[in-house]
Coordinates of C-alpha atoms in Angstrom, one line a residue:
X163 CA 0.0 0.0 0.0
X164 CA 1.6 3.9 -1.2
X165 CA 0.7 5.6 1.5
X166 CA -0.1 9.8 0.6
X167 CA 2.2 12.1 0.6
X168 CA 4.0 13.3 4.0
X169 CA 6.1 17.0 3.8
X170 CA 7.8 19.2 3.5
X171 CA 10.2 19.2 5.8
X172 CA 13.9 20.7 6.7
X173 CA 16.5 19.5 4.9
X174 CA 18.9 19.2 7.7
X175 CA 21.2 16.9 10.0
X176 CA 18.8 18.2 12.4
X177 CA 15.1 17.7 11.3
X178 CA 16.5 14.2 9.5
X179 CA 18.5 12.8 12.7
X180 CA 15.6 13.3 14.8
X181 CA 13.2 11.6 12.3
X182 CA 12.4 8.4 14.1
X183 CA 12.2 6.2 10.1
X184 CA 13.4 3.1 8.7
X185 CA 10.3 2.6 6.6
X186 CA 10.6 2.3 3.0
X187 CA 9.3 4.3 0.6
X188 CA 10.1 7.0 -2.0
X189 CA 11.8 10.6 -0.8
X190 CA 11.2 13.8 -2.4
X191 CA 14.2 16.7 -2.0
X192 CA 14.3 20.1 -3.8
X193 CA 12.9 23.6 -2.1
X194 CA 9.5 25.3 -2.0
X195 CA 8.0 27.5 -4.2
X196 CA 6.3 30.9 -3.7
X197 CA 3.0 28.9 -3.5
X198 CA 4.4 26.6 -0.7
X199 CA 5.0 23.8 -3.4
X200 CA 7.8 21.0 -3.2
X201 CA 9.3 21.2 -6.5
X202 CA 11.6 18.3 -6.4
X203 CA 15.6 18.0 -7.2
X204 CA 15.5 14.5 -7.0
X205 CA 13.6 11.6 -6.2
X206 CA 14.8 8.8 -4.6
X207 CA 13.5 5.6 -2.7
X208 CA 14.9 3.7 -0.1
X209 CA 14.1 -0.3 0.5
X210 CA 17.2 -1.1 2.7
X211 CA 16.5 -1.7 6.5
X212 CA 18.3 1.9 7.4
X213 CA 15.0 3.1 5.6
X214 CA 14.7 6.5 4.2
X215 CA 16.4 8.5 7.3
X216 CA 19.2 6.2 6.2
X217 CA 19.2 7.7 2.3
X218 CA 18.6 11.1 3.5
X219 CA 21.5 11.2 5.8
X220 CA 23.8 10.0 3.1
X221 CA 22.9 12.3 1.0
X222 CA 23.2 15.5 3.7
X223 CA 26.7 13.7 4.3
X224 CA 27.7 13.9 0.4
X225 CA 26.4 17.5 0.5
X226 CA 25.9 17.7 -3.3
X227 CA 22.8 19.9 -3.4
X228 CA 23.5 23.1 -2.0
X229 CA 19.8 24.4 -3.6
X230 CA 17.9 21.5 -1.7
X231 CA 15.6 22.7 1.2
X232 CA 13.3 20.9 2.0
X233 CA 11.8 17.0 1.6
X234 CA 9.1 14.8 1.1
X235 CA 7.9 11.6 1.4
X236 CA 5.7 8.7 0.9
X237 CA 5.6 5.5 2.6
X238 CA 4.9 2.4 0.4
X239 CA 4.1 -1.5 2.0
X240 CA 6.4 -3.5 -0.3
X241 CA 10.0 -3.1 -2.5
X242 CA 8.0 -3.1 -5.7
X243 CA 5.7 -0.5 -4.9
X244 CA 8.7 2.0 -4.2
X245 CA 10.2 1.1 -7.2
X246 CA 7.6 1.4 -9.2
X247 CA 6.5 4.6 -7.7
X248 CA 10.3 6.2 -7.8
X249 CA 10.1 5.5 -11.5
X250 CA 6.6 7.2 -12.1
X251 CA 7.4 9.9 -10.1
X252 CA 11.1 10.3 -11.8
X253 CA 9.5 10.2 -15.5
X254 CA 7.0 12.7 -14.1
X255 CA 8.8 15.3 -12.4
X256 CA 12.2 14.9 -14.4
X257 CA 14.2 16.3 -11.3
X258 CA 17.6 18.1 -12.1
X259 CA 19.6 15.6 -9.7
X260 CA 18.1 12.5 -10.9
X261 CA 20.2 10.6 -13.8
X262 CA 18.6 9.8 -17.1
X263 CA 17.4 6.8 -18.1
X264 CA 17.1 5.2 -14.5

């Protein structure tokens, strides 16, 4: 089951450390518009038992998007469902970060 979506958050060591996850699921990072909008950098998903804290604190370790803000995410019940969904969402949105052709 997708659950909808949950955001937007701070995008820091802060906000993300104290984010008690390790569900699986798809993450959403990129900033907010004037209307209060995610629009999103890059999508990601996470289906590893560290969950999508675990992703999102690898990626604020990397430090590769100094224009990312804020995040997103949904929660989804199996592996398949978050890959499918990444992959929607990815085709859809065409974020900056994400590589083509994933």
């Amino acid at each position: 089951m997708i659950n909808s979506y949950e955001g937007h958050y701070e995008f820091n060591n802060e906000v993300v450390r104290g984010w008690d996850s390790d569900a699986i699921g798809v993450y959403y990072c990129g900033y907010k518009n004037i209307s209060g909008e995610l629009i999103p950098l890059y999508i990601g998903k996470s289906v590893s038992d560290r969950g999508i804290k675990g992703r999102l604190l690898d990626h604020l370790r990397d430090d590769n998007w100094p224009d990312i803000t804020h995040f997103g995410y949904q929660l989804c019940g199996t592996i398949s469902e978050a890959e499918t969904l990444e992959l929607e969402k990815i085709q859809y949105h065409k974020p900056k970060y994400n590589k083509q052709g994933k």
